[in-house]
């Protein structure tokens, strides 16, 4: 399986926009929507490979992969966000992230590109009911006709139900810790 290291893409971004206070985002598709996450959280991009399943985990935790000796839990954001029609094909991508001192992979439909957004191109997230909890949206980015949902991947990956991701990795590596409620 060949992986794309994201660092080479970031170096090719326009220096002038970054110098003007812009922030770089990796953009990707989930269903019909385009999302962006901070490029600095991205470790690499990989093609889809079937992970090792872990019993008794929610459907959005697809399992774990061994990435150069590191056990990496794989979370399908499409399932996490309640999207229908989830398929795994040649375009399905796993973005490997480094968040909250852990490595985790997220499954997305496709990766688009790396963009630099200036502060005036980012708007606050609106308050409305969607399948994506707005607590995980930092804002909406506009790039010409494109509208990007800017996700707070750090907050999403450290949310309460995502603690199951860490537990899945611990189960796979045999480093299970005692549940917090059983400390006697």
PDB file of C-alpha atoms in Angstrom:
ATOM      1  CA  UNK A   1       0.000   0.000   0.000  1.00  0.00           C
ATOM      2  CA  UNK A   2       1.480   3.296  -1.029  1.00  0.00           C
ATOM      3  CA  UNK A   3       1.082   6.333   1.225  1.00  0.00           C
ATOM      4  CA  UNK A   4       1.317   9.973   0.297  1.00  0.00           C
ATOM      5  CA  UNK A   5       3.262  12.093   2.732  1.00  0.00           C
ATOM      6  CA  UNK A   6       1.431  15.370   3.135  1.00  0.00           C
ATOM      7  CA  UNK A   7       4.489  17.404   4.081  1.00  0.00           C
ATOM      8  CA  UNK A   8       5.649  17.690   0.452  1.00  0.00           C
ATOM      9  CA  UNK A   9       2.264  19.145  -0.557  1.00  0.00           C
ATOM     10  CA  UNK A  10       2.399  21.725   2.220  1.00  0.00           C
ATOM     11  CA  UNK A  11       5.797  23.024   1.073  1.00  0.00           C
ATOM     12  CA  UNK A  12       4.343  23.774  -2.364  1.00  0.00           C
ATOM     13  CA  UNK A  13       1.590  26.053  -0.971  1.00  0.00           C
ATOM     14  CA  UNK A  14       1.847  29.744  -1.840  1.00  0.00           C
ATOM     15  CA  UNK A  15       4.116  31.426   0.688  1.00  0.00           C
ATOM     16  CA  UNK A  16       2.545  34.849   0.097  1.00  0.00           C
ATOM     17  CA  UNK A  17      -0.901  33.751   1.319  1.00  0.00           C
ATOM     18  CA  UNK A  18       0.572  32.057   4.392  1.00  0.00           C
ATOM     19  CA  UNK A  19       2.621  35.189   5.155  1.00  0.00           C
ATOM     20  CA  UNK A  20      -0.575  37.265   4.975  1.00  0.00           C
ATOM     21  CA  UNK A  21      -2.044  35.394   7.954  1.00  0.00           C
ATOM     22  CA  UNK A  22      -3.624  32.569   6.003  1.00  0.00           C
ATOM     23  CA  UNK A  23      -4.153  29.086   7.386  1.00  0.00           C
ATOM     24  CA  UNK A  24      -3.684  25.887   5.390  1.00  0.00           C
ATOM     25  CA  UNK A  25      -6.344  23.175   5.235  1.00  0.00           C
ATOM     26  CA  UNK A  26      -6.467  19.734   3.672  1.00  0.00           C
ATOM     27  CA  UNK A  27      -9.811  19.473   1.895  1.00  0.00           C
ATOM     28  CA  UNK A  28     -11.763  16.253   1.480  1.00  0.00           C
ATOM     29  CA  UNK A  29     -15.234  15.032   0.532  1.00  0.00           C
ATOM     30  CA  UNK A  30     -17.815  13.305   2.692  1.00  0.00           C
ATOM     31  CA  UNK A  31     -20.862  12.592   0.567  1.00  0.00           C
ATOM     32  CA  UNK A  32     -21.780  15.761  -1.326  1.00  0.00           C
ATOM     33  CA  UNK A  33     -20.010  18.119   1.103  1.00  0.00           C
ATOM     34  CA  UNK A  34     -16.440  19.371   1.136  1.00  0.00           C
ATOM     35  CA  UNK A  35     -14.614  19.657   4.453  1.00  0.00           C
ATOM     36  CA  UNK A  36     -11.310  21.114   5.564  1.00  0.00           C
ATOM     37  CA  UNK A  37      -9.012  20.234   8.457  1.00  0.00           C
ATOM     38  CA  UNK A  38      -5.855  21.972   9.644  1.00  0.00           C
ATOM     39  CA  UNK A  39      -2.944  20.688   7.597  1.00  0.00           C
ATOM     40  CA  UNK A  40      -0.696  20.580  10.662  1.00  0.00           C
ATOM     41  CA  UNK A  41      -2.799  17.731  12.100  1.00  0.00           C
ATOM     42  CA  UNK A  42      -2.272  15.579   8.984  1.00  0.00           C
ATOM     43  CA  UNK A  43       0.530  13.038   9.062  1.00  0.00           C
ATOM     44  CA  UNK A  44      -0.104  11.254   5.751  1.00  0.00           C
ATOM     45  CA  UNK A  45      -2.751  10.122   3.275  1.00  0.00           C
ATOM     46  CA  UNK A  46      -3.260   6.459   2.417  1.00  0.00           C
ATOM     47  CA  UNK A  47      -5.477   4.469   0.119  1.00  0.00           C
ATOM     48  CA  UNK A  48      -8.192   2.322   1.704  1.00  0.00           C
ATOM     49  CA  UNK A  49      -7.131  -1.011   3.134  1.00  0.00           C
ATOM     50  CA  UNK A  50      -9.376  -3.234   5.212  1.00  0.00           C
ATOM     51  CA  UNK A  51      -8.421  -2.799   8.883  1.00  0.00           C
ATOM     52  CA  UNK A  52      -8.396  -5.536  11.519  1.00  0.00           C
ATOM     53  CA  UNK A  53     -11.851  -5.441  13.108  1.00  0.00           C
ATOM     54  CA  UNK A  54     -12.230  -5.042  16.868  1.00  0.00           C
ATOM     55  CA  UNK A  55     -15.214  -6.743  18.531  1.00  0.00           C
ATOM     56  CA  UNK A  56     -17.821  -4.712  20.425  1.00  0.00           C
ATOM     57  CA  UNK A  57     -16.971  -1.326  18.925  1.00  0.00           C
ATOM     58  CA  UNK A  58     -19.432   1.062  17.255  1.00  0.00           C
ATOM     59  CA  UNK A  59     -19.885   0.706  13.494  1.00  0.00           C
ATOM     60  CA  UNK A  60     -17.946   3.929  12.798  1.00  0.00           C
ATOM     61  CA  UNK A  61     -14.775   2.384  14.275  1.00  0.00           C
ATOM     62  CA  UNK A  62     -13.712   0.176  11.390  1.00  0.00           C
ATOM     63  CA  UNK A  63     -10.808  -1.411  13.264  1.00  0.00           C
ATOM     64  CA  UNK A  64      -7.062  -0.852  13.434  1.00  0.00           C
ATOM     65  CA  UNK A  65      -4.081  -0.953  11.085  1.00  0.00           C
ATOM     66  CA  UNK A  66      -0.399  -1.420  11.807  1.00  0.00           C
ATOM     67  CA  UNK A  67       1.401   1.657  10.487  1.00  0.00           C
ATOM     68  CA  UNK A  68       5.138   1.069  10.745  1.00  0.00           C
ATOM     69  CA  UNK A  69       4.767  -0.516  14.177  1.00  0.00           C
ATOM     70  CA  UNK A  70       2.094   1.881  15.482  1.00  0.00           C
ATOM     71  CA  UNK A  71      -1.438   0.538  16.002  1.00  0.00           C
ATOM     72  CA  UNK A  72      -3.747   3.117  14.409  1.00  0.00           C
ATOM     73  CA  UNK A  73      -7.517   3.072  15.018  1.00  0.00           C
ATOM     74  CA  UNK A  74      -9.540   3.777  11.865  1.00  0.00           C
ATOM     75  CA  UNK A  75     -12.709   5.886  12.151  1.00  0.00           C
ATOM     76  CA  UNK A  76     -15.101   6.181   9.217  1.00  0.00           C
ATOM     77  CA  UNK A  77     -16.287   9.804   9.396  1.00  0.00           C
ATOM     78  CA  UNK A  78     -19.069   9.014   6.937  1.00  0.00           C
ATOM     79  CA  UNK A  79     -20.594   6.566   9.413  1.00  0.00           C
ATOM     80  CA  UNK A  80     -19.812   8.822  12.372  1.00  0.00           C
ATOM     81  CA  UNK A  81     -21.750  11.657  10.709  1.00  0.00           C
ATOM     82  CA  UNK A  82     -24.651   9.375   9.727  1.00  0.00           C
ATOM     83  CA  UNK A  83     -24.166   9.533   5.941  1.00  0.00           C
ATOM     84  CA  UNK A  84     -25.873   6.864   3.866  1.00  0.00           C
ATOM     85  CA  UNK A  85     -24.554   4.955   0.883  1.00  0.00           C
ATOM     86  CA  UNK A  86     -21.075   4.379   2.317  1.00  0.00           C
ATOM     87  CA  UNK A  87     -18.883   2.413  -0.092  1.00  0.00           C
ATOM     88  CA  UNK A  88     -15.220   1.416  -0.070  1.00  0.00           C
ATOM     89  CA  UNK A  89     -13.626   1.743  -3.485  1.00  0.00           C
ATOM     90  CA  UNK A  90     -10.480   2.989  -5.252  1.00  0.00           C
ATOM     91  CA  UNK A  91     -11.267   6.620  -4.311  1.00  0.00           C
ATOM     92  CA  UNK A  92     -11.808   5.922  -0.597  1.00  0.00           C
ATOM     93  CA  UNK A  93      -8.985   7.458   1.401  1.00  0.00           C
ATOM     94  CA  UNK A  94      -7.654   7.228   4.952  1.00  0.00           C
ATOM     95  CA  UNK A  95      -6.165  10.424   6.352  1.00  0.00           C
ATOM     96  CA  UNK A  96      -3.701   9.643   9.137  1.00  0.00           C
ATOM     97  CA  UNK A  97      -3.833  12.347  11.813  1.00  0.00           C
ATOM     98  CA  UNK A  98      -1.793  13.225  14.839  1.00  0.00           C
ATOM     99  CA  UNK A  99      -4.245  14.640  17.394  1.00  0.00           C
ATOM    100  CA  UNK A 100      -4.271  14.767  21.183  1.00  0.00           C
ATOM    101  CA  UNK A 101      -0.962  12.882  21.394  1.00  0.00           C
ATOM    102  CA  UNK A 102      -2.354   9.922  19.457  1.00  0.00           C
ATOM    103  CA  UNK A 103      -2.350   8.743  15.870  1.00  0.00           C
ATOM    104  CA  UNK A 104      -5.729   7.981  14.322  1.00  0.00           C
ATOM    105  CA  UNK A 105      -6.995   7.436  10.787  1.00  0.00           C
ATOM    106  CA  UNK A 106     -10.189   8.879   9.341  1.00  0.00           C
ATOM    107  CA  UNK A 107     -11.951   7.395   6.316  1.00  0.00           C
ATOM    108  CA  UNK A 108     -13.262   9.906   3.772  1.00  0.00           C
ATOM    109  CA  UNK A 109     -14.703   9.642   0.263  1.00  0.00           C
ATOM    110  CA  UNK A 110     -11.826  11.497  -1.426  1.00  0.00           C
ATOM    111  CA  UNK A 111      -9.091  14.041  -0.739  1.00  0.00           C
ATOM    112  CA  UNK A 112      -9.301  17.207  -2.839  1.00  0.00           C
ATOM    113  CA  UNK A 113      -6.320  19.499  -2.223  1.00  0.00           C
ATOM    114  CA  UNK A 114      -4.499  21.779   0.201  1.00  0.00           C
ATOM    115  CA  UNK A 115      -5.835  25.341   0.311  1.00  0.00           C
ATOM    116  CA  UNK A 116      -4.802  28.484   2.157  1.00  0.00           C
ATOM    117  CA  UNK A 117      -7.658  30.516   3.599  1.00  0.00           C
ATOM    118  CA  UNK A 118      -7.190  34.116   4.685  1.00  0.00           C
ATOM    119  CA  UNK A 119      -9.082  35.290   7.795  1.00  0.00           C
ATOM    120  CA  UNK A 120     -11.620  37.179   5.647  1.00  0.00           C
ATOM    121  CA  UNK A 121     -12.459  33.915   3.827  1.00  0.00           C
ATOM    122  CA  UNK A 122     -13.596  32.193   7.030  1.00  0.00           C
ATOM    123  CA  UNK A 123     -17.042  32.756   8.563  1.00  0.00           C
ATOM    124  CA  UNK A 124     -18.387  31.553  11.904  1.00  0.00           C
ATOM    125  CA  UNK A 125     -20.315  28.295  11.859  1.00  0.00           C
ATOM    126  CA  UNK A 126     -24.078  28.867  11.694  1.00  0.00           C
ATOM    127  CA  UNK A 127     -26.324  27.479  14.422  1.00  0.00           C
ATOM    128  CA  UNK A 128     -28.539  24.884  12.771  1.00  0.00           C
ATOM    129  CA  UNK A 129     -29.414  21.222  13.194  1.00  0.00           C
ATOM    130  CA  UNK A 130     -27.438  18.935  10.884  1.00  0.00           C
ATOM    131  CA  UNK A 131     -26.026  15.446  10.995  1.00  0.00           C
ATOM    132  CA  UNK A 132     -22.731  17.049  12.037  1.00  0.00           C
ATOM    133  CA  UNK A 133     -22.772  18.468  15.542  1.00  0.00           C
ATOM    134  CA  UNK A 134     -21.776  22.138  15.146  1.00  0.00           C
ATOM    135  CA  UNK A 135     -19.473  21.831  18.167  1.00  0.00           C
ATOM    136  CA  UNK A 136     -17.051  20.207  15.746  1.00  0.00           C
ATOM    137  CA  UNK A 137     -17.203  23.008  13.148  1.00  0.00           C
ATOM    138  CA  UNK A 138     -14.783  25.918  13.485  1.00  0.00           C
ATOM    139  CA  UNK A 139     -16.298  27.817  10.589  1.00  0.00           C
ATOM    140  CA  UNK A 140     -17.126  27.915   6.902  1.00  0.00           C
ATOM    141  CA  UNK A 141     -14.450  28.740   4.379  1.00  0.00           C
ATOM    142  CA  UNK A 142     -15.129  30.284   0.993  1.00  0.00           C
ATOM    143  CA  UNK A 143     -12.839  29.873  -1.976  1.00  0.00           C
ATOM    144  CA  UNK A 144     -14.504  31.335  -5.044  1.00  0.00           C
ATOM    145  CA  UNK A 145     -17.647  29.234  -5.523  1.00  0.00           C
ATOM    146  CA  UNK A 146     -16.452  26.531  -3.121  1.00  0.00           C
ATOM    147  CA  UNK A 147     -17.838  26.325   0.411  1.00  0.00           C
ATOM    148  CA  UNK A 148     -15.728  24.342   2.879  1.00  0.00           C
ATOM    149  CA  UNK A 149     -16.955  23.082   6.245  1.00  0.00           C
ATOM    150  CA  UNK A 150     -13.948  23.610   8.504  1.00  0.00           C
ATOM    151  CA  UNK A 151     -13.885  20.806  11.061  1.00  0.00           C
ATOM    152  CA  UNK A 152     -12.215  21.003  14.456  1.00  0.00           C
ATOM    153  CA  UNK A 153     -10.630  17.581  14.127  1.00  0.00           C
ATOM    154  CA  UNK A 154      -8.919  17.906  17.513  1.00  0.00           C
ATOM    155  CA  UNK A 155     -12.262  18.418  19.289  1.00  0.00           C
ATOM    156  CA  UNK A 156     -13.923  15.672  17.260  1.00  0.00           C
ATOM    157  CA  UNK A 157     -11.166  13.170  17.971  1.00  0.00           C
ATOM    158  CA  UNK A 158     -11.167  13.941  21.696  1.00  0.00           C
ATOM    159  CA  UNK A 159     -14.960  13.881  22.130  1.00  0.00           C
ATOM    160  CA  UNK A 160     -16.442  11.435  24.620  1.00  0.00           C
ATOM    161  CA  UNK A 161     -17.465   8.745  22.161  1.00  0.00           C
ATOM    162  CA  UNK A 162     -14.074   8.925  20.472  1.00  0.00           C
ATOM    163  CA  UNK A 163     -12.507   7.575  23.672  1.00  0.00           C
ATOM    164  CA  UNK A 164     -13.674   4.265  22.250  1.00  0.00           C
ATOM    165  CA  UNK A 165     -11.069   4.732  19.520  1.00  0.00           C
ATOM    166  CA  UNK A 166      -8.294   4.812  22.099  1.00  0.00           C
ATOM    167  CA  UNK A 167      -9.774   1.754  23.807  1.00  0.00           C
ATOM    168  CA  UNK A 168      -9.821  -0.109  20.483  1.00  0.00           C
ATOM    169  CA  UNK A 169      -6.104   0.550  20.013  1.00  0.00           C
ATOM    170  CA  UNK A 170      -5.386  -0.492  23.605  1.00  0.00           C
ATOM    171  CA  UNK A 171      -7.296  -3.752  23.152  1.00  0.00           C
ATOM    172  CA  UNK A 172      -5.348  -4.524  19.975  1.00  0.00           C
ATOM    173  CA  UNK A 173      -1.953  -3.817  21.572  1.00  0.00           C
ATOM    174  CA  UNK A 174      -2.813  -5.466  24.884  1.00  0.00           C
ATOM    175  CA  UNK A 175      -2.237  -2.269  26.887  1.00  0.00           C
ATOM    176  CA  UNK A 176      -5.751  -2.066  28.285  1.00  0.00           C
ATOM    177  CA  UNK A 177      -6.082   0.208  31.262  1.00  0.00           C
ATOM    178  CA  UNK A 178      -8.497  -0.087  34.145  1.00  0.00           C
ATOM    179  CA  UNK A 179     -11.773   1.781  33.575  1.00  0.00           C
ATOM    180  CA  UNK A 180     -11.806   5.104  35.410  1.00  0.00           C
ATOM    181  CA  UNK A 181     -14.806   4.096  37.530  1.00  0.00           C
ATOM    182  CA  UNK A 182     -13.120   0.945  38.898  1.00  0.00           C
ATOM    183  CA  UNK A 183     -10.257   2.569  40.793  1.00  0.00           C
ATOM    184  CA  UNK A 184     -10.508   1.019  44.231  1.00  0.00           C
TER     185      UNK A 184
END
